[in-house]
Structure formats: C-alpha cells, structure tokens
Short mmCIF file of C-alpha atoms in Angstrom, two decimals:
data_model
loop_
_atom_site.label_atom_id
_atom_site.label_comp_id
_atom_site.label_asym_id
_atom_site.label_seq_id
_atom_site.Cartn_x
_atom_site.Cartn_y
_atom_site.Cartn_z
CA UNK A 13 -10.52 -0.27 1.59
CA UNK A 14 -7.64 1.38 3.71
CA UNK A 15 -9.70 4.39 4.76
CA UNK A 16 -8.53 5.92 7.98
CA UNK A 17 -5.30 3.76 8.11
CA UNK A 18 -1.90 5.33 8.63
CA UNK A 19 1.04 3.98 6.70
CA UNK A 20 4.93 4.70 6.53
CA UNK A 21 6.73 3.50 3.27
CA UNK A 22 10.56 3.66 3.40
CA UNK A 23 12.40 4.44 0.19
CA UNK A 24 9.21 6.06 -1.27
CA UNK A 25 10.81 8.79 -3.31
CA UNK A 26 10.95 6.66 -6.40
CA UNK A 27 10.25 3.30 -8.11
CA UNK A 28 8.44 0.47 -6.49
CA UNK A 29 8.15 2.53 -3.07
CA UNK A 30 6.63 5.47 -4.73
CA UNK A 31 4.09 3.13 -6.51
CA UNK A 32 3.18 1.67 -3.06
CA UNK A 33 2.70 4.99 -1.52
CA UNK A 34 0.32 5.94 -4.30
CA UNK A 35 -1.65 2.71 -4.31
CA UNK A 36 -2.01 2.98 -0.50
CA UNK A 37 -3.14 6.44 -0.68
CA UNK A 38 -5.67 5.68 -3.50
CA UNK A 39 -7.29 3.22 -1.27
CA UNK A 40 -7.64 5.90 1.52
CA UNK A 41 -4.52 5.59 3.58
CA UNK A 42 -2.48 8.47 4.81
CA UNK A 43 1.04 7.89 3.89
CA UNK A 44 4.35 9.06 5.42
CA UNK A 45 6.94 9.17 2.55
CA UNK A 46 10.58 8.16 3.78
CA UNK A 47 13.63 9.06 1.82
CA UNK A 48 17.29 8.90 2.20
CA UNK A 49 18.61 11.42 -0.33
CA UNK A 50 16.18 12.40 -3.02
CA UNK A 51 14.27 15.19 -1.09
CA UNK A 52 12.85 16.88 -4.35
CA UNK A 53 11.50 13.55 -5.53
CA UNK A 54 10.09 12.80 -1.97
CA UNK A 55 8.26 16.05 -2.05
CA UNK A 56 6.91 15.37 -5.47
CA UNK A 57 5.36 12.02 -4.20
CA UNK A 58 4.05 13.68 -1.20
CA UNK A 59 2.15 16.03 -3.49
CA UNK A 60 0.98 13.30 -5.75
CA UNK A 61 -0.17 11.27 -2.66
CA UNK A 62 -2.18 14.40 -1.39
CA UNK A 63 -3.96 14.65 -4.58
CA UNK A 64 -5.65 11.27 -3.59
CA UNK A 65 -7.31 13.18 -0.89
CA UNK A 66 -5.23 11.90 2.13
CA UNK A 67 -2.66 13.22 4.33
CA UNK A 68 0.93 12.99 3.46
CA UNK A 69 4.43 14.24 4.61
CA UNK A 70 8.03 13.50 3.73
CA UNK A 71 10.50 12.24 6.25
CA UNK A 72 14.29 11.84 5.83
CA UNK A 73 15.90 8.76 7.66
CA UNK A 74 18.63 6.28 7.14
CA UNK A 75 16.59 3.18 7.96
CA UNK A 76 19.78 1.37 8.88
CA UNK A 77 20.41 3.74 11.83
CA UNK A 78 18.67 2.76 15.11
CA UNK A 79 18.23 6.36 16.31
CA UNK A 80 17.04 7.54 12.92
CA UNK A 81 14.44 4.88 12.49
CA UNK A 82 13.08 5.46 15.83
CA UNK A 83 12.82 9.11 15.54
CA UNK A 84 11.18 8.58 12.08
CA UNK A 85 8.52 6.20 13.63
CA UNK A 86 7.92 8.41 16.51
CA UNK A 87 7.34 11.43 14.06
CA UNK A 88 4.85 9.62 12.07
CA UNK A 89 2.90 8.36 15.25
CA UNK A 90 2.76 11.75 16.54
CA UNK A 91 1.58 13.30 13.21
CA UNK A 92 -0.78 10.69 12.35
CA UNK A 93 -1.83 9.51 15.72
CA UNK A 94 -1.23 5.87 14.99
CA UNK A 95 0.72 3.71 12.55
CA UNK A 96 -1.21 0.72 11.21
CA UNK A 97 0.89 -0.24 8.02
CA UNK A 98 4.79 -0.32 7.67
CA UNK A 99 6.24 -1.07 4.27
CA UNK A 100 9.92 -1.80 4.52
CA UNK A 101 10.80 -1.04 0.85
CA UNK A 102 14.05 0.98 1.02
CA UNK A 103 16.95 -0.68 -0.67
CA UNK A 104 20.14 -0.06 -2.61
CA UNK A 105 22.32 -2.26 -4.72
CA UNK A 106 26.21 -2.33 -5.35
CA UNK A 107 26.51 -5.04 -7.91
CA UNK A 108 29.70 -6.71 -8.39
CA UNK A 109 31.26 -10.19 -8.78
CA UNK A 110 31.96 -11.62 -5.50
CA UNK A 111 35.72 -11.84 -6.22
CA UNK A 112 35.83 -8.19 -6.84
CA UNK A 113 33.15 -7.17 -4.18
CA UNK A 114 34.60 -4.89 -1.50
CA UNK A 115 33.70 -5.45 2.12
CA UNK A 116 31.97 -2.03 2.16
CA UNK A 117 29.96 -2.86 -0.80
CA UNK A 118 28.68 -5.96 0.92
CA UNK A 119 28.19 -3.97 4.21
CA UNK A 120 26.23 -1.17 2.83
CA UNK A 121 23.68 -3.32 1.06
CA UNK A 122 23.22 -5.63 4.03
CA UNK A 123 22.89 -2.36 6.23
CA UNK A 124 20.05 -0.82 4.34
CA UNK A 125 18.31 -3.83 2.77
CA UNK A 126 18.37 -6.18 5.85
CA UNK A 127 19.24 -4.26 8.98
CA UNK A 128 17.00 -1.43 7.78
CA UNK A 129 14.11 -3.87 7.94
CA UNK A 130 14.83 -4.96 11.33
CA UNK A 131 15.36 -1.26 12.73
CA UNK A 132 12.12 -0.13 11.35
CA UNK A 133 10.28 -3.19 12.40
CA UNK A 134 11.70 -2.98 15.88
CA UNK A 135 10.71 0.92 15.95
CA UNK A 136 6.99 0.14 15.11
CA UNK A 137 6.77 -2.91 17.18
CA UNK A 138 5.84 -0.94 20.45
CA UNK A 139 3.24 1.06 18.71
CA UNK A 140 1.60 -1.78 16.95
CA UNK A 141 1.57 -3.88 20.11
CA UNK A 142 -0.10 -0.86 21.91
CA UNK A 143 -2.70 -0.81 19.02
CA UNK A 144 -3.10 -4.62 19.20
CA UNK A 145 -2.69 -4.79 15.58
CA UNK A 146 -0.78 -3.79 12.53
CA UNK A 147 0.56 -4.91 9.01
CA UNK A 148 4.22 -5.10 8.06
CA UNK A 149 5.08 -5.70 4.44
CA UNK A 150 8.85 -6.25 3.52
CA UNK A 151 9.98 -5.78 -0.05
CA UNK A 152 12.42 -8.79 -0.68
CA UNK A 153 13.20 -9.93 -4.17
CA UNK A 154 12.91 -13.08 -6.33
CA UNK A 155 16.77 -13.10 -6.58
CA UNK A 156 16.73 -13.68 -2.72
CA UNK A 157 15.11 -16.93 -3.55
CA UNK A 158 17.02 -17.82 -6.72
CA UNK A 159 20.33 -16.32 -6.35
CA UNK A 160 21.96 -14.21 -9.20
CA UNK A 161 25.52 -13.78 -10.21
CA UNK A 162 27.03 -10.40 -9.44
CA UNK A 163 24.56 -9.71 -6.59
CA UNK A 164 25.91 -11.73 -3.63
CA UNK A 165 25.40 -8.85 -1.26
CA UNK A 166 21.90 -8.03 -2.58
CA UNK A 167 20.81 -11.66 -2.66
CA UNK A 168 22.09 -12.33 0.90
CA UNK A 169 20.14 -9.22 2.07
CA UNK A 170 17.01 -10.22 0.29
CA UNK A 171 17.14 -13.77 1.47
CA UNK A 172 17.51 -12.52 4.98
CA UNK A 173 14.49 -10.39 4.75
CA UNK A 174 12.44 -13.53 3.88
CA UNK A 175 13.83 -15.17 7.08
CA UNK A 176 13.20 -12.09 9.13
CA UNK A 177 9.74 -11.76 7.94
CA UNK A 178 9.04 -15.34 9.08
CA UNK A 179 10.52 -14.91 12.43
CA UNK A 180 8.78 -11.52 13.07
CA UNK A 181 5.37 -13.10 11.88
CA UNK A 182 5.76 -15.75 14.50
CA UNK A 183 6.81 -13.50 17.26
CA UNK A 184 3.96 -11.01 16.59
CA UNK A 185 1.04 -13.30 15.53
CA UNK A 186 -0.42 -13.42 18.98
CA UNK A 187 -0.74 -9.68 18.84
CA UNK A 188 -2.43 -9.57 15.51
CA UNK A 189 0.36 -7.89 13.84
CA UNK A 190 0.75 -9.76 10.53
CA UNK A 191 4.06 -9.72 8.67
CA UNK A 192 4.54 -10.74 5.06
CA UNK A 193 6.96 -10.14 2.14
CA UNK A 194 6.59 -9.63 -1.60
CA UNK A 195 9.38 -10.71 -3.86
CA UNK A 196 9.39 -8.72 -7.25
CA UNK A 197 11.03 -9.90 -10.16
CA UNK A 198 12.24 -7.90 -13.12
CA UNK A 199 10.39 -4.70 -12.53
CA UNK A 200 10.83 -1.49 -14.54
CA UNK A 201 12.57 1.00 -12.36
CA UNK A 202 15.77 3.16 -12.34
CA UNK A 203 17.53 0.01 -10.82
CA UNK A 204 16.66 -2.14 -13.83
CA UNK A 205 16.97 0.82 -16.44
CA UNK A 206 20.62 0.79 -15.59
CA UNK A 207 21.06 -2.59 -17.03
CA UNK A 208 22.45 -3.09 -20.65
CA UNK A 209 20.14 -4.18 -23.50
CA UNK A 210 21.98 -7.71 -23.46
CA UNK A 211 21.32 -8.15 -19.72
CA UNK A 212 17.53 -7.19 -20.13
CA UNK A 213 17.12 -9.64 -23.18
CA UNK A 214 18.81 -12.36 -20.86
CA UNK A 215 16.36 -11.57 -18.10
CA UNK A 216 13.41 -11.51 -20.33
CA UNK A 217 14.26 -15.05 -21.72
CA UNK A 218 13.76 -16.26 -18.08
CA UNK A 219 10.18 -14.75 -17.61
CA UNK A 220 7.25 -17.02 -18.61
CA UNK A 221 5.01 -13.91 -18.99
CA UNK A 222 7.76 -12.41 -21.34
CA UNK A 223 7.57 -8.90 -20.13
CA UNK A 224 8.75 -6.67 -17.34
CA UNK A 225 6.54 -5.95 -14.39
CA UNK A 226 5.59 -2.42 -13.55
CA UNK A 227 5.90 -0.89 -10.09
CA UNK A 228 2.22 -0.94 -9.80
CA UNK A 229 2.15 -4.69 -10.09
CA UNK A 230 4.04 -4.89 -6.84
CA UNK A 231 2.05 -2.09 -5.13
CA UNK A 232 -1.33 -3.84 -5.77
CA UNK A 233 -0.09 -6.87 -4.01
CA UNK A 234 1.43 -4.79 -1.09
CA UNK A 235 -2.01 -2.97 -0.68
CA UNK A 236 -3.73 -6.48 -0.59
CA UNK A 237 -1.44 -7.67 2.16
CA UNK A 238 -2.04 -4.44 4.09
CA UNK A 239 -5.75 -4.77 3.77
CA UNK A 240 -8.43 -6.83 5.65
CA UNK A 241 -8.65 -9.08 2.75
CA UNK A 242 -5.38 -10.68 4.00
CA UNK A 243 -6.37 -11.25 7.52
CA UNK A 244 -5.39 -14.87 7.48
CA UNK A 245 -1.96 -14.52 5.66
CA UNK A 246 1.36 -14.03 7.68
CA UNK A 247 4.87 -15.08 7.19
CA UNK A 248 4.54 -15.49 3.47
CA UNK A 249 6.46 -14.35 0.55
CA UNK A 250 4.46 -13.60 -2.55
CA UNK A 251 6.41 -13.60 -5.77
CA UNK A 252 5.46 -10.91 -8.22
CA UNK A 253 7.65 -11.90 -11.10
CA UNK A 254 5.82 -13.02 -14.18
CA UNK A 255 6.59 -16.69 -13.16
CA UNK A 256 10.41 -16.14 -13.11
CA UNK A 257 10.89 -18.21 -10.04
CA UNK A 258 8.63 -20.97 -9.15
CA UNK B 13 5.32 1.54 48.20
CA UNK B 14 1.92 0.21 48.72
CA UNK B 15 0.78 2.70 45.99
CA UNK B 16 3.16 1.39 43.33
CA UNK B 17 2.24 -2.29 44.32
CA UNK B 18 -1.40 -1.60 43.90
CA UNK B 19 -0.97 0.23 40.48
CA UNK B 20 1.33 -2.54 39.23
CA UNK B 21 -1.23 -5.25 40.38
CA UNK B 22 -3.93 -3.39 38.51
CA UNK B 23 -2.07 -3.43 35.25
CA UNK B 24 -0.98 -6.94 35.80
CA UNK B 25 -4.70 -8.17 36.36
CA UNK B 26 -5.69 -6.34 33.43
CA UNK B 27 -3.09 -7.45 31.17
CA UNK B 28 -2.42 -10.87 31.99
CA UNK B 29 -6.27 -11.57 32.99
CA UNK B 30 -5.26 -13.11 36.30
CA UNK B 31 -7.02 -12.81 39.64
CA UNK B 32 -5.90 -10.10 42.23
CA UNK B 33 -4.83 -12.75 44.86
CA UNK B 34 -2.46 -14.35 42.37
CA UNK B 35 -0.52 -11.20 42.13
CA UNK B 36 1.92 -11.29 45.20
CA UNK B 37 5.37 -9.64 45.30
CA UNK B 38 6.75 -13.21 44.96
CA UNK B 39 4.76 -14.26 42.00
CA UNK B 40 6.84 -14.99 38.81
CA UNK B 41 5.50 -13.69 35.61
CA UNK B 42 6.28 -16.78 33.58
CA UNK B 43 6.07 -19.48 36.23
CA UNK B 44 3.07 -18.16 38.37
CA UNK B 45 1.22 -15.70 36.12
CA UNK B 46 1.60 -17.64 32.83
CA UNK B 47 2.96 -14.88 30.79
CA UNK B 48 5.00 -15.48 27.99
CA UNK B 49 8.19 -13.42 26.92
CA UNK B 50 6.12 -11.03 24.78
CA UNK B 51 3.67 -10.52 27.50
CA UNK B 52 6.47 -9.47 29.98
CA UNK B 53 7.69 -6.96 27.36
CA UNK B 54 4.30 -5.69 26.85
CA UNK B 55 3.84 -5.34 30.68
CA UNK B 56 7.19 -3.39 30.92
CA UNK B 57 5.91 -1.10 28.14
CA UNK B 58 2.63 -0.57 30.27
CA UNK B 59 4.73 0.28 33.34
CA UNK B 60 7.04 2.53 31.48
CA UNK B 61 3.96 4.54 30.37
CA UNK B 62 2.12 4.38 33.63
CA UNK B 63 5.05 5.50 35.77
CA UNK B 64 6.42 7.81 33.18
CA UNK B 65 9.99 6.16 33.03
CA UNK B 66 12.15 4.36 30.60
CA UNK B 67 13.39 0.93 31.62
CA UNK B 68 16.40 -0.08 29.51
CA UNK B 69 16.58 -3.45 28.03
CA UNK B 70 19.02 -4.64 30.10
CA UNK B 71 17.10 -3.84 33.28
CA UNK B 72 13.82 -5.14 31.87
CA UNK B 73 15.57 -8.58 31.38
CA UNK B 74 16.05 -8.89 34.98
CA UNK B 75 12.32 -8.31 36.04
CA UNK B 76 11.08 -11.77 36.65
CA UNK B 77 8.77 -11.28 39.63
CA UNK B 78 6.13 -8.74 40.52
CA UNK B 79 8.39 -7.78 43.26
CA UNK B 80 11.32 -7.15 40.76
CA UNK B 81 8.96 -4.76 38.99
CA UNK B 82 7.71 -2.98 42.16
CA UNK B 83 11.34 -2.60 43.55
CA UNK B 84 12.60 -1.43 40.23
CA UNK B 85 10.04 1.45 39.97
CA UNK B 86 10.39 2.44 43.69
CA UNK B 87 14.18 2.92 43.36
CA UNK B 88 14.13 4.57 40.02
CA UNK B 89 11.12 6.97 40.20
CA UNK B 90 12.04 10.56 40.27
#
C-alpha cells in the first residue's frame, strides 16, 4: 500500500506516534523516527520498524526550532532520497486551570504542538513541491474542537492545528500535496494513563462507544490518509474518538 | 549576462509553460506570464538550484520581473 514511500513521523518514540510509525512500516514505507528526549525508546521503535522489512533511523530534533526542523528534513531526504509522507504528531501537555496557568506553560505547548507543525511543514514543502506531490497528516485532538477545562493551552494549539491544516491544504493543493488532520479522542497512552480513575470514568461517560481508543485506531486512519486511497481528500479533520464529539 | 538570461528563460518556459518570445527582461511574472505566488516561489527554488545559490526570502520577494531575477543572479553569483 505504501511500498517505496518515505515517511517522517515526529514524536514517534511512544504512544500514537509510535503506532503510526509501525503502521506505515507495516504497509511498506520507510520511516524516520523523530524524538525529542527519549532516545532509548526511539531506538526501540526503530528496531520494531525494521522488523517490518523497511528502512528506519531515529533523528533527534525539537520541532519548534526552525533550524532543527530544517536539519531533520534535510537528513531524511538525504538518507531516503525523497520524503513523501510527513506526520506531525509531536505534542506535549502542561494542563492547568487557566487562572493558574503560567505563561511558559502556555508558550511551551503552543510552541511544540502548533509552531512545530508549521516548522516541519515549511521544512518539507520545498521537497514536496519539487516532487510534485506529498502527504501531510497533522495530529490534532477532539478537544481542539470541543474545548476542555484545564487545557486552555493544549486546546488552543490543537484548534490552531486544524486551521493550519486547512490553509496549508489550500496553498499546496495545486501541487498535489494533500494535507489533512486527525483528531483523536480518548486514546490509551502515557498521556491518558496519567489521569485519575475518576477523570477516566468522567471521560468514558462521554464516549458513545463506551471504551478508550487504542493508538492503532488512530494509526490506521493516518495510514489511509497517507495512501492513494485518500487521493481526493484534503483539508479535512477526521475524528477518531468513539463518537465523543460530533 | 546573455547566458544567465538564456538559462533563466529556459527554466521559465519549462515551469510556467509560456512561449519563449513572451519571456523578456521586462516581463512581470504575475502580470505577463500568468504566474501565481506559489509559481514564483517555485521558480526561485529552481533558480537557486540551477545557479547554486541561496536567495533569501526578503530578496526573493523583490523579484517581480524576469529582469529582476537575471540581475539578481548576475550580481550575486560567485
């Protein structure tokens, strides 16, 4: 399905990013695994990806930094020869009530979760324009659509990603670069494991399918959006949330 | 000078799918050669590759005509 394609997944050392890297690899794509701090975990993802019979390497970069993003993309293009799929997944959270949220908690989340998408998209745009095609999939969140108390920074960034996705889709449509977003709901990852039982119960009561999603549920949709099956889809945000936000 | 112009013309004819006689030094990319903003960005990228130079965004924004591009290349080529 993605045989011979070259992909870069940001924030791929764990959770949803890891699942996306493995799913793309399973379909035949070579995958560069970006990480920020977790080098060991990134290395083990690289090894898992290689077990699918494709090429892989890890690459450290802070996606919010222009120079680091550029250098990362350059490295991937030089190693793989092209870059067909970019998945902007890297994200952090610094949850707090707005009244208690510090400026740097707000800035850090916007920097990584929103500006990081801009930096990496800009960094790959030249290559994808030259190739006359490419796929960009941005990982937003349903709370970017619905809002969520205690996550003013995170929801602002994730809503921003949806707007950025639409503008990028319009700018690059004529060059056959398709840009879409996925909006995961309550997915079982380290980020959600950190919640209390009470918080989890509260979330579950909002999900019509009455269960958490798995990272693989998100990964399969990303793989679809990155494939030729999604040739006529751009600028869209697909919710993967068990019906939580409609 | 003539070499640079010829090379630039060749790239423009190829990229913008226009006829050679349309590509004069005075021709404006957007008004005369029907290029959109993204076409111009793409063209600048091609020129960078062809002439092995980097054109900063601020400089690239000033390139409106074929002559602007040719003159920039002539005065910045090492």
